[in-house]
XYZ file of C-alpha atoms in Angstrom:
633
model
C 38.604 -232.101 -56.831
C 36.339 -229.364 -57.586
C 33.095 -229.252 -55.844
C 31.739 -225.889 -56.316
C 32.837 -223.028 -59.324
C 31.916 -219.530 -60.196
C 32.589 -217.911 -63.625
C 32.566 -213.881 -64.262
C 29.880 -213.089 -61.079
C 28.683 -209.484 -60.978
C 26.056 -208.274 -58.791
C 24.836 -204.743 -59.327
C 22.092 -202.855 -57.347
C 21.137 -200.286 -60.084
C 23.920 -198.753 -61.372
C 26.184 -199.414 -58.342
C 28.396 -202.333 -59.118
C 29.097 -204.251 -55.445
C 32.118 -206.279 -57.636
C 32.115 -207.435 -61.390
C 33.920 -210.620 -62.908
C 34.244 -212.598 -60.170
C 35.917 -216.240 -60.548
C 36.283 -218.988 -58.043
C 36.890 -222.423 -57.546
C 36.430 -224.543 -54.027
C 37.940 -227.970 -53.668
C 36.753 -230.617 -51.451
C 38.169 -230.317 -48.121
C 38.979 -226.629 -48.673
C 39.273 -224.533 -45.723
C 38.485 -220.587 -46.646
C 38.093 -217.550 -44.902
C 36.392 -214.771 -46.663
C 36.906 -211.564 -45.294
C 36.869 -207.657 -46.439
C 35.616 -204.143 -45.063
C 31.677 -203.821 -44.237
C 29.827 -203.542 -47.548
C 32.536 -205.175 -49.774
C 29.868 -208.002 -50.875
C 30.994 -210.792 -48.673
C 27.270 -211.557 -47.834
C 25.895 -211.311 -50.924
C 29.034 -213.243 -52.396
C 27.983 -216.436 -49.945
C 24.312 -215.798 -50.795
C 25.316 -216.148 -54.480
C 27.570 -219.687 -54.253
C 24.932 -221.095 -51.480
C 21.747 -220.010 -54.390
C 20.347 -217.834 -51.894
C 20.747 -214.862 -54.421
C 20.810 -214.386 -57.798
C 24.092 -212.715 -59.565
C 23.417 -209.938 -61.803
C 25.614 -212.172 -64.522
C 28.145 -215.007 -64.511
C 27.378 -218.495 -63.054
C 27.340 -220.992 -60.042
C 27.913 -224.823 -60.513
C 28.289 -227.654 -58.522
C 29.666 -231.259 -59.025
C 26.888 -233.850 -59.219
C 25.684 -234.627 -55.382
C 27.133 -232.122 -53.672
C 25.267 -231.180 -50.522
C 25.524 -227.893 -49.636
C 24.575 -226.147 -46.040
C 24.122 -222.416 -45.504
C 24.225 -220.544 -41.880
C 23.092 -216.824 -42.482
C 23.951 -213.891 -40.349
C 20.465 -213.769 -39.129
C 18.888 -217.295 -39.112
C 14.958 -217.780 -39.661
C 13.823 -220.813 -37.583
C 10.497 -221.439 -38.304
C 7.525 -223.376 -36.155
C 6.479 -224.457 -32.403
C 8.852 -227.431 -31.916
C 11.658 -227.833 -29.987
C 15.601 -227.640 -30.114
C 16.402 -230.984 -29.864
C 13.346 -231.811 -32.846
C 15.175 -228.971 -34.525
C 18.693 -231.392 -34.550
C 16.395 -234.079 -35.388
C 15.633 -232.387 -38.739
C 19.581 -232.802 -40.070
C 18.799 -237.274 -39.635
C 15.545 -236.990 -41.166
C 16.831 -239.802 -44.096
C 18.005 -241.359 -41.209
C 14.790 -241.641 -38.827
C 12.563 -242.744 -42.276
C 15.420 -245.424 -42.328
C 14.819 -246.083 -38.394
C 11.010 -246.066 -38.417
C 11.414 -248.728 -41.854
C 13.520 -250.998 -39.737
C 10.696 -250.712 -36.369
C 7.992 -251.939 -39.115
C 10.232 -254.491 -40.401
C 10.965 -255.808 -36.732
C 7.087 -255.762 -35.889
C 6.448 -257.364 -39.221
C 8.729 -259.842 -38.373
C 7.241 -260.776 -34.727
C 4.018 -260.922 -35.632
C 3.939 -263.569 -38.829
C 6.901 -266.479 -39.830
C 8.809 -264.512 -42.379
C 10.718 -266.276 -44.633
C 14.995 -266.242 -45.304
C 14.119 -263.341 -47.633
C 12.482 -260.975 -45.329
C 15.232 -261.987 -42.827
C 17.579 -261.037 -45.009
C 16.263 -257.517 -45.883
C 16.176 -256.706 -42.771
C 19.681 -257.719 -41.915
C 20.940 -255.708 -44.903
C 18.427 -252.585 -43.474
C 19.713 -253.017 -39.992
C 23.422 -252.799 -41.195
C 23.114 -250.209 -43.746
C 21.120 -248.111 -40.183
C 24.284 -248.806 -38.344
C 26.763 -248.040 -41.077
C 25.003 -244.319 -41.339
C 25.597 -243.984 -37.421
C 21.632 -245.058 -36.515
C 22.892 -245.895 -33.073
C 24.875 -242.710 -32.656
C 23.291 -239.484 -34.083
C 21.265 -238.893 -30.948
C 24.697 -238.653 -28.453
C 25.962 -236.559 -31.545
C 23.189 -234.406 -31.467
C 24.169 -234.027 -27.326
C 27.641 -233.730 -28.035
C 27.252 -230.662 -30.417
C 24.090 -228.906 -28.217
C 26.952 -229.259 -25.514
C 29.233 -227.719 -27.417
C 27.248 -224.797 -28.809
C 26.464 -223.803 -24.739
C 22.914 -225.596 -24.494
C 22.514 -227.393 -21.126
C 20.229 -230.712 -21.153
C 16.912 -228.718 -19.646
C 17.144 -226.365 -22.661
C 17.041 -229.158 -24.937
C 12.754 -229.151 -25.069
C 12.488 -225.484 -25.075
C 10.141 -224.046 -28.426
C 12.265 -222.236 -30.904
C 9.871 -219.119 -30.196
C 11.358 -218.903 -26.560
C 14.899 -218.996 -27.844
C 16.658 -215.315 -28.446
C 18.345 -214.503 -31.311
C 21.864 -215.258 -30.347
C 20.005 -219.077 -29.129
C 18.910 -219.000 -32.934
C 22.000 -218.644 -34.261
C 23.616 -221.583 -32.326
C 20.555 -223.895 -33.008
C 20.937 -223.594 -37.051
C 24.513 -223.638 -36.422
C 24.288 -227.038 -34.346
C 21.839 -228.155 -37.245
C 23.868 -227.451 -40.291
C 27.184 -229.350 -38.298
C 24.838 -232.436 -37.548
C 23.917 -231.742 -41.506
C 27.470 -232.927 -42.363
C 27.316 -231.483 -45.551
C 30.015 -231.559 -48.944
C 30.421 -227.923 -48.495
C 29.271 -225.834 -45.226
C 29.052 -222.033 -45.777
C 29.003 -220.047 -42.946
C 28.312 -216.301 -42.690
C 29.348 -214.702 -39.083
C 29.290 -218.419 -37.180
C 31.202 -216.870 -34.157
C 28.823 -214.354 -33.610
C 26.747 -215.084 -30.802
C 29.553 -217.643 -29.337
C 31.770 -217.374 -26.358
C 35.381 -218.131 -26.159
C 34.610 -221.963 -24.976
C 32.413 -222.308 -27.743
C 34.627 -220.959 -30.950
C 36.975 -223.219 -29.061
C 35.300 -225.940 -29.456
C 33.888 -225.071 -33.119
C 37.408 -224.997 -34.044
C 38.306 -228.285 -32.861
C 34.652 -229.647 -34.735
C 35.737 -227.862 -37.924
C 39.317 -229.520 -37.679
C 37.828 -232.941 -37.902
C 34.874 -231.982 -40.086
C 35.073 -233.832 -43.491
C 33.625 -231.484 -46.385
C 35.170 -228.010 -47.451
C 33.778 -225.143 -45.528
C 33.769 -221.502 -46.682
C 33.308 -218.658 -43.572
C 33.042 -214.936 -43.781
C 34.864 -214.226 -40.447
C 35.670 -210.809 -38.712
C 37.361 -213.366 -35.653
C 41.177 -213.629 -36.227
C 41.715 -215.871 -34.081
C 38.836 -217.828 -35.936
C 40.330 -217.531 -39.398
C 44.128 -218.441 -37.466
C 43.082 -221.697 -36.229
C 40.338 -222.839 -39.131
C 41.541 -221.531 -42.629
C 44.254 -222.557 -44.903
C 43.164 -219.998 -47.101
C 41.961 -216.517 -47.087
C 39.545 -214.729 -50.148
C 39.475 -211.048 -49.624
C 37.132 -208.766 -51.325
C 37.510 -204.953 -51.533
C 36.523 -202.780 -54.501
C 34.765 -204.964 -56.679
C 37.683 -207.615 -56.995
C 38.615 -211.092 -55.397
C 42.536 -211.850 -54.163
C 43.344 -215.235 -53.041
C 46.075 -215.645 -50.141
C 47.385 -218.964 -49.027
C 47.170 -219.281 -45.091
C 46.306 -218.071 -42.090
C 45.058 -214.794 -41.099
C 48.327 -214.149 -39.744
C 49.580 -214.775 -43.292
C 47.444 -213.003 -45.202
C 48.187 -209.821 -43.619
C 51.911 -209.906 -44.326
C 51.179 -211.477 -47.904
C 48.349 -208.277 -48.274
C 51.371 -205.968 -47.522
C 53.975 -207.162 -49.922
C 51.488 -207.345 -52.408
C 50.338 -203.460 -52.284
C 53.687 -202.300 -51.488
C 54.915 -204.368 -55.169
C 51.616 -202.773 -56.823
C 52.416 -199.614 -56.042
C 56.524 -199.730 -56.951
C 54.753 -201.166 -59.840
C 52.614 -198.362 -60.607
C 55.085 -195.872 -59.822
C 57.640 -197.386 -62.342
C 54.825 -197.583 -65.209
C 53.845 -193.658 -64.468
C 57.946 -192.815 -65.348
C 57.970 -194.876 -68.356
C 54.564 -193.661 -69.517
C 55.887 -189.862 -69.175
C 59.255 -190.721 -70.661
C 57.541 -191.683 -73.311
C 54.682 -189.124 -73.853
C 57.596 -186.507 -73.554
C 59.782 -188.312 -76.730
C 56.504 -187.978 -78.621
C 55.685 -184.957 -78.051
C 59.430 -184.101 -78.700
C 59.944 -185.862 -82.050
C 56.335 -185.945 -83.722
C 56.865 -183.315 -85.930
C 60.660 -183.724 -86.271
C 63.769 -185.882 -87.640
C 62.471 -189.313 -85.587
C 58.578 -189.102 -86.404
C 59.046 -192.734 -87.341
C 60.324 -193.500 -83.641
C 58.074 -191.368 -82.086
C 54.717 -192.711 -83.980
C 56.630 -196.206 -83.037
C 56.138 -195.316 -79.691
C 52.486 -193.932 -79.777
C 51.376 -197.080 -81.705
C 53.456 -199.194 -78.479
C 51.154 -197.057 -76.081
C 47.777 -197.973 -77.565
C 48.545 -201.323 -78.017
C 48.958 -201.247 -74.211
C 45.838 -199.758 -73.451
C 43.795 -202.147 -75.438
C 45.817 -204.917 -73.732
C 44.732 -203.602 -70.140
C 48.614 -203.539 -69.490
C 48.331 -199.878 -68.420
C 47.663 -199.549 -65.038
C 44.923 -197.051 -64.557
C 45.157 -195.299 -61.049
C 47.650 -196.074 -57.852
C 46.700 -198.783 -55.899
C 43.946 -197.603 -53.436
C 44.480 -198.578 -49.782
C 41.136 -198.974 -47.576
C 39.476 -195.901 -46.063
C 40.073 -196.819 -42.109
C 39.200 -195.336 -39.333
C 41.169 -192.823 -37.489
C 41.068 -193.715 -33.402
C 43.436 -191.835 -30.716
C 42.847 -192.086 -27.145
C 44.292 -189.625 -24.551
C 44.382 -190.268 -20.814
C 44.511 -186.587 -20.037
C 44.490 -186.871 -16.335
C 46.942 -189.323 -14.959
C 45.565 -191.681 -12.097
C 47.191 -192.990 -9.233
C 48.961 -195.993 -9.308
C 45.944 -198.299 -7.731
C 43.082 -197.651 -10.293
C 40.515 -200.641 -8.996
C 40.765 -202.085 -5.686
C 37.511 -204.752 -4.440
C 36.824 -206.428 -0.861
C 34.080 -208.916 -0.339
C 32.359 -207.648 -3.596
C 29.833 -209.745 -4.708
C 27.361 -208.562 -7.847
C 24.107 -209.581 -9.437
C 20.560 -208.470 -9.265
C 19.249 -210.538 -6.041
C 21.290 -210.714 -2.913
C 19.713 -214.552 -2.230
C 21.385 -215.469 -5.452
C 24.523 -213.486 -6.143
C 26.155 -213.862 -9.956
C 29.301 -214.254 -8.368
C 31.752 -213.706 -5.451
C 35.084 -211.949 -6.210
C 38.464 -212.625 -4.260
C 40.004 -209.404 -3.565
C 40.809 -207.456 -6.806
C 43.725 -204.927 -7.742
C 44.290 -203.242 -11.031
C 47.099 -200.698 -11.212
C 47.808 -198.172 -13.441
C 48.621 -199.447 -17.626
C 47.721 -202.803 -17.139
C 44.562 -204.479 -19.262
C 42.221 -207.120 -17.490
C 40.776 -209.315 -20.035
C 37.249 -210.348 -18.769
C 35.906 -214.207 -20.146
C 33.842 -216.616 -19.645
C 30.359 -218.350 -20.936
C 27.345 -216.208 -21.735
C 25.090 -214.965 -19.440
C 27.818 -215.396 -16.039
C 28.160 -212.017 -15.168
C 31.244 -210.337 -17.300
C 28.725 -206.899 -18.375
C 27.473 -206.503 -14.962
C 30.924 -206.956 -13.633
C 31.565 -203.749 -15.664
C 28.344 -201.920 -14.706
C 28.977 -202.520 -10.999
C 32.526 -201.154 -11.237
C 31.143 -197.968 -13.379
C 28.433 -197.388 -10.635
C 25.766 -198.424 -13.011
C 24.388 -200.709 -10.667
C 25.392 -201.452 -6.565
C 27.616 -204.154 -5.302
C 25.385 -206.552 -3.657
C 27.772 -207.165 -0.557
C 31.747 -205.880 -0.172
C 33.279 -202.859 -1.831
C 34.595 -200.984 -4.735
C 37.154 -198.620 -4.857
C 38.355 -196.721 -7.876
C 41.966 -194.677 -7.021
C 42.739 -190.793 -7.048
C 41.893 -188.930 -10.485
C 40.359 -192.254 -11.964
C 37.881 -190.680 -14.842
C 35.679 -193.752 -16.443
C 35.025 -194.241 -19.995
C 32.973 -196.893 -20.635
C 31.914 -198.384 -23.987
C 28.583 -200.608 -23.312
C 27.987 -203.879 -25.841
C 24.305 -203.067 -26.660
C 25.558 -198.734 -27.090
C 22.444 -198.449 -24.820
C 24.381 -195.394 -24.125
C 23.183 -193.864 -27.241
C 20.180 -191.753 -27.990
C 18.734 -193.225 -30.799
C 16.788 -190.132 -30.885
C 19.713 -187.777 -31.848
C 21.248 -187.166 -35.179
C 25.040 -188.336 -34.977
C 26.719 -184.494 -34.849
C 24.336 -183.633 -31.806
C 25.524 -186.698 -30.061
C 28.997 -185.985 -30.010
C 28.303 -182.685 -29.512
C 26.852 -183.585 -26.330
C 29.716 -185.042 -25.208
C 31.787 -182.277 -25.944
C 30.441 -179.085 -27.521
C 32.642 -178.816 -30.484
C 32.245 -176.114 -33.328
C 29.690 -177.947 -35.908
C 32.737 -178.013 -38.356
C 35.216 -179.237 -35.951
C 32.419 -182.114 -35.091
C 32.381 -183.378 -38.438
C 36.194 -183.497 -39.035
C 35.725 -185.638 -36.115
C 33.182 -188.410 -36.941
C 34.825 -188.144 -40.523
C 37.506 -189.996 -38.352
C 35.783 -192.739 -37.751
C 34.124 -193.038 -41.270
C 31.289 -190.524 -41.089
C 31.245 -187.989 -43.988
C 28.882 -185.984 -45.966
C 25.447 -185.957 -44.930
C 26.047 -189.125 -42.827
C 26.543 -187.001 -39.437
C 22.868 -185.709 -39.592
C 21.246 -189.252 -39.847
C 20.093 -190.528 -36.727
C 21.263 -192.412 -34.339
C 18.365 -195.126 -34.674
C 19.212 -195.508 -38.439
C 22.860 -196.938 -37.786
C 24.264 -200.868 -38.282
C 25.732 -202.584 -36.060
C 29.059 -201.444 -37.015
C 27.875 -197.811 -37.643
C 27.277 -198.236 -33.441
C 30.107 -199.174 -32.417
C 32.452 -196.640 -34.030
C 29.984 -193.799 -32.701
C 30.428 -195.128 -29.327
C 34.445 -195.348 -29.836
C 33.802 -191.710 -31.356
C 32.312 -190.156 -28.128
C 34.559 -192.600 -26.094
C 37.491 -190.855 -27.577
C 36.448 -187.324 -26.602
C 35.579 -188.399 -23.109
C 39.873 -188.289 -21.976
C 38.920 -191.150 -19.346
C 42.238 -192.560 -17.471
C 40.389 -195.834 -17.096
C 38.294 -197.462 -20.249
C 35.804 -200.142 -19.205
C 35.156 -201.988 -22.780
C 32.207 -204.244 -23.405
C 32.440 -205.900 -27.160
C 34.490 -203.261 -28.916
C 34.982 -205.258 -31.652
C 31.336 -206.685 -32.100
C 30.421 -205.372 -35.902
C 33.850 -203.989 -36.424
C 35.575 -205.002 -40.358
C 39.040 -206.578 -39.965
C 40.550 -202.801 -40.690
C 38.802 -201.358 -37.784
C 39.546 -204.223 -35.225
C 43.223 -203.631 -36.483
C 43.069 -199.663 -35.762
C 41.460 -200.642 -32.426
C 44.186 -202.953 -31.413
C 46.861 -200.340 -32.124
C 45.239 -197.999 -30.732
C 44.986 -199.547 -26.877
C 48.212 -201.009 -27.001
C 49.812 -197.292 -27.338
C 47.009 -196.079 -24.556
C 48.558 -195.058 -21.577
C 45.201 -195.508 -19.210
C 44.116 -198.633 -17.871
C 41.735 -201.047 -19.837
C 39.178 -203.505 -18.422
C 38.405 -205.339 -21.989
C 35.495 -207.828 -21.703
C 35.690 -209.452 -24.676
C 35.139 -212.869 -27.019
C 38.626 -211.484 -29.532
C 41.323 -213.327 -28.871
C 43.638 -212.180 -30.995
C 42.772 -208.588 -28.701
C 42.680 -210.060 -25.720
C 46.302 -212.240 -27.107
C 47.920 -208.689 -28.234
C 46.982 -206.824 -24.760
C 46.146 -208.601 -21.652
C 48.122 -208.242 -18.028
C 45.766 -210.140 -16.075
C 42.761 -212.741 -16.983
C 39.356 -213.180 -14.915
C 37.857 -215.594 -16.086
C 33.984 -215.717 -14.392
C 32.766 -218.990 -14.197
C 28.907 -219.484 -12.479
C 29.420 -218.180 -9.134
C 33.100 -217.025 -9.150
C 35.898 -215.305 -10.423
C 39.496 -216.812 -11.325
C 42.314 -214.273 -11.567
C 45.872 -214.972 -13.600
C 48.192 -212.819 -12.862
C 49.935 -212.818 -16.673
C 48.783 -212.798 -20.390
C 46.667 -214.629 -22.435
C 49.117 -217.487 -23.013
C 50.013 -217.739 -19.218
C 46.029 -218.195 -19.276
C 45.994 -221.080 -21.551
C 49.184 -222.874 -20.441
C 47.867 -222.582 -16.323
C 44.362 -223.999 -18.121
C 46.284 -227.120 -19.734
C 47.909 -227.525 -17.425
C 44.504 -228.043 -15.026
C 42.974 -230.241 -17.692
C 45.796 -232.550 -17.279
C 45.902 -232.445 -13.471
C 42.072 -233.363 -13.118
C 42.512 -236.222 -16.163
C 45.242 -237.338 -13.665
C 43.278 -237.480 -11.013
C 40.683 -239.285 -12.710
C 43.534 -241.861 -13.607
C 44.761 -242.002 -10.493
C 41.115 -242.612 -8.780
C 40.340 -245.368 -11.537
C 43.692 -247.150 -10.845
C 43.045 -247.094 -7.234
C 39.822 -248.338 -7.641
C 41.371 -251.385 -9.765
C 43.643 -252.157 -6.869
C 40.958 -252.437 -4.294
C 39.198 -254.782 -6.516
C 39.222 -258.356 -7.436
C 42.868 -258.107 -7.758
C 44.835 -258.376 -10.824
C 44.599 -261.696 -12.847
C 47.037 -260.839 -15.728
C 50.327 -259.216 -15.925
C 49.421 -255.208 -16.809
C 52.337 -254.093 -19.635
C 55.009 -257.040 -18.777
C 54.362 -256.413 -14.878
C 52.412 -258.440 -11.919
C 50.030 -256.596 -9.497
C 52.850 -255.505 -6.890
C 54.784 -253.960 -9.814
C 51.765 -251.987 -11.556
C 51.615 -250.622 -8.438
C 54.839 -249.434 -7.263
C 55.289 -248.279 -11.113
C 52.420 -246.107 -11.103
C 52.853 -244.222 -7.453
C 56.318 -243.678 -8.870
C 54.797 -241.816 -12.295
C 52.135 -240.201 -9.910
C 55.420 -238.881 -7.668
C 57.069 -237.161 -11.370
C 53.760 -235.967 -12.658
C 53.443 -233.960 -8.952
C 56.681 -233.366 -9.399
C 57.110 -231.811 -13.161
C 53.331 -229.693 -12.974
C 55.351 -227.892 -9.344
C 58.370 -227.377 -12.160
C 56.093 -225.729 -14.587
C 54.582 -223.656 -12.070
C 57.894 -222.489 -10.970
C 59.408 -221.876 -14.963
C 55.852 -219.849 -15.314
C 56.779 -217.617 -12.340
C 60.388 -216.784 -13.244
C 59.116 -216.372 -17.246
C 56.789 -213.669 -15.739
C 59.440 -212.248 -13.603
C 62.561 -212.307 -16.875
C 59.709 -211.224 -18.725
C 58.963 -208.246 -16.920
C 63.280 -207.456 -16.173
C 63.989 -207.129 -20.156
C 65.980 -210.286 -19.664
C 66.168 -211.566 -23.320
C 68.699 -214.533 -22.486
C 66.380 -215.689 -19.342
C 63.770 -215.549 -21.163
C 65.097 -217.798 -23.807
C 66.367 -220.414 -21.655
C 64.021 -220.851 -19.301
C 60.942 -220.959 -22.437
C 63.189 -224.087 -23.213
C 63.382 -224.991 -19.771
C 59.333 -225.166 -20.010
C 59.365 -226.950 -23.243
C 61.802 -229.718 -21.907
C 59.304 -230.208 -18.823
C 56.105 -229.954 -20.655
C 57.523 -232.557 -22.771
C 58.271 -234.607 -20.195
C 55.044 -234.310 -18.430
C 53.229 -235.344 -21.601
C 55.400 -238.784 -21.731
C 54.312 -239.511 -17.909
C 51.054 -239.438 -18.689
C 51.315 -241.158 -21.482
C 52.670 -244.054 -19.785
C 50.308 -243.557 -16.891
C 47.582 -244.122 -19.220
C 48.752 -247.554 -20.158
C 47.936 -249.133 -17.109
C 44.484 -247.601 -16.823
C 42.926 -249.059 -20.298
């Protein structure tokens, strides 16, 4: 069913069109992804639908009742109260209900009401608990948690919250909101990995339709089931994933473009035979033809120019002096800004040569001063650094404090490297900068505009080791894409902190994750990451079993048989799954280790088996605690 429709939208700033004839539909339940290159109209597209903005022509309807929520890029919170009266705001039908029902109840104690009054009041008090009266405060908890607020941030005035703390708070809101239709416009920006984690496991449960412009892949991969691009003016539609929509994108243009090329042939076949026979023995044919043509045109069946591909920009990275083999090598280190109260404490590090550390964890533990110390940028606190022979840094900083806002764009490459004025523009035309664009200022630049300057003068610097905070904060889809090729074909070494996924999926050797106070190291990829974390999740739930079952035992004893067995039984039973579950995580551990090592070899056929080897196990591990659980309810 249709909840929300648009019919021939065009927006137009002047005489610039942003897109023309635009026509949509969103069913209930829908899960989209809207994505395109920076200034396609994706924000002013949302702004549209939500009613935020007004299209130049076309319309916007909804069906009767639908309740809409909006999350803009840059969310205005308004007033002195706190978060948690902020969350409140989303049950505010809900607390007039609650406050009806307290007047009710004080009504009732304080005069004999009659079997009326009783009754409305029994009908209030269900109809409170049917809307989740009793619940929406633990809800409000659950989805502060969620978003990264802690319990003593819960009373803190929206004026003391940054902008990123903003964000999360009218995110948390609109969720609580539970709306038909939730549009969101950038909701993983200001999020860590833990946090789009668990956003994506709210959204899978969430009941209405929700619409997201998204520049996270790994967002759009685990959310949408559909994805809306728009680039030149025009809306395509592409059933999926993001994963999907690139290969779908591909066929498409590549079929456009055999399309176009076979039209162009016929169309100068046929201008030739009338130019040929006009005037001669087959005028009739030829005036046939003509009169075919125009009929053509004023069908729109001629297609008017090639199918344009997207302007993207052009990145290549050269390690021009080749390190030695150990590129980062730590002892004792610890880092912060106050030896009393270090950020964290490292176990001894080593990076070698090619490989790419992914850097994660929450906000605000210590992943850009990690980088910092290692640069130089700031001391080690306690222990040692050591960077290996020939190591030159490059190092791309998350805020681009790095660049002089004071500078016009050509003088700050050129101060990098001092590159004939012409030669500097071909460069920054690389990375999307033409015309009069390289004399604007550096203080006059987006977001994006930032970051591809910094990957600009990062590319001239020839470091052998690149130390990257954000790269892909502000970049389009297109650009994250370049980017991605780009350091997998690098020959330096990488330390990548970063909240991309799909990057961090596509190029990681080794994982630190930082957690408050410490620093975890797998030795492996991304997926090695999440399999060892599973894997953890279930060992500590089986502890917990194992520590409530125990507890059971030293109780009061059993009075009832437990699944078909007595006291004595449950208990042999259960040290008997606790044995296998021991037992089958050692097994995984062990696949993991030889995966890694077949991995490494080139062993195809190793690899194969022992991935089904894992399977088989993991499989089996997920049964045992299964059955565990049964005799723990």
């Amino acid at each position: 069913m249709s909840i929300l429709s648009a019919s021939n939208l065009s927006k137009y700033y002047g005489a610039d069109e942003l897109f023309s004839e635009l026509s949509l539909v969103i069913n209930a339940g829908a899960r989209i992804a809207l994505v395109g290159p920076n200034g396609a109209g994706k924000t002013t597209l949302v702004q549209i639908l939500a009613g935020i903005d007004s299209p130049t022509s076309g319309s916007v309807s909804r069906a009767g009742g639908t309740r809409l929520s909006f999350l803009p890029q840059r969310p205005e919170l308004t007033g002195d109260h706190s978060l948690w009266q902020e969350q409140l705001r989303a049950f505010a039908e809900l607390r007039a209900l609650e406050r009806r029902l307290a007047e009710m109840e004080q009504g009732l104690a304080e005069a004999d009401s009659g079997d009326a009054a009783l009754e409305a009041y029994g009908q209030l008090r269900a109809d409170f608990e049917g809307l989740g009266g009793y619940e929406y405060e633990s809800r409000i908890r659950i989805v502060l948690s969620g978003l990264g607020f802690s319990a003593d941030e819960y009373e803190l005035p929206l004026p003391a919250l940054s902008g990123g703390q903003k964000t999360r708070a009218a995110l948390g809101r609109l969720l609580l909101e539970a709306p038909d239709l939730l549009i969101l416009d950038e909701p993983t920006n200001h999020l860590d990995i833990q946090a789009i984690e668990w956003l994506e496991e709210y959204l899978a449960s969430f009941a209405g339709a929700v619409l997201a412009v998204s520049h996270d892949r790994y967002f759009i991969d685990k959310f949408a089931t559909a994805v809306w691009e728009i680039e030149y003016g025009r809306l395509r539609t592409y059933r999926g994933q993001y994963s999907d929509y690139i290969k779908q994108r591909a066929t498409q243009r590549e079929t456009r473009r055999r399309e176009y090329d076979a039209q162009q042939r016929f169309l100068q076949k046929e201008e030739e035979y009338i130019r040929r026979h006009m005037a001669g023995r087959r005028t009739a044919q030829a005036k046939g033809r003509q009169k075919k043509l125009a009929t053509m045109a004023k069908r729109g069946a001629i297609l008017e120019s090639a199918p344009r591909g997207r302007q993207k920009m052009f990145l290549e990275l050269s390690d021009h002096l080749c390190s030695g083999d150990r590129v980062i090598s730590t002892r004792n280190l610890q880092i912060g800004y106050d030896a009393e109260a270090p950020l964290l404490s490292a176990p001894d590090l080593l990076v070698t040569r090619g490989e790419t550390v992914a850097i994660i964890g929450v906000n605000g533990v210590g992943k850009s001063t990690l980088l910092k110390t290692i640069c130089g940028d700031l001391p080690a606190l306690a222990g040692e650094i050591r960077l290996g022979a020939k190591v030159k840094i490059g190092f791309f900083a998350q805020a681009h404090e790095r660049l002089n806002a004071e500078l016009a764009l050509i003088d700050e490459i050129r101060a990098v490297k001092p590159l004939p004025i012409s030669q500097a523009r071909d460069w920054l035309g690389r990375f999307l900068f033409s015309g009069d664009d390289v004399f604007r200022p550096v203080s006059s630049l987006s977001g994006g505009e930032r970051g591809r300057l910094a990957l600009a003068k990062l590319a001239l610097q020839g470091a052998s080791l690149l130390l990257l905070d954000e790269p892909t904060n502000h970049l389009d889809n297109d650009s994250q894409e370049v980017l991605q090729a780009v350091l997998a074909d690098y020959n330096g070494t990488i330390l990548l902190v970063s909240h991309d996924r799909y990057l961090i999926d596509a190029l990681a050797t080794q994982i630190w994750e930082l957690k408050p106070g410490q620093l975890k190291v797998t030795d492996g990829d991304y997926q090695l990451y999440l399999r060892q974390r599973k894997r953890e999740a279930r060992r500590q739930s089986a502890i917990k079993m194992t520590t409530g079952l125990r507890a059971r035992k030293q109780g009061a004893a059993y009075r009832e048989k437990v699944q078909g067995l007595n006291p004595f039984e449950v208990a042999q039973h259960t040290s008997a799954l606790e044995d296998r579950i021991e037992e089958l995580e050692a097994t995984l551990g062990e696949i993991s280790r030889q995966l890694d090592e077949a991995s490494q070899a080139g062993d195809a056929g190793a690899v194969g088996a022992l991935g089904r080897a894992y399977s088989n196990a993991e499989s089996e591990l997920e049964a045992a605690l299964e059955e565990w659980g049964k005799f723990v309810s």
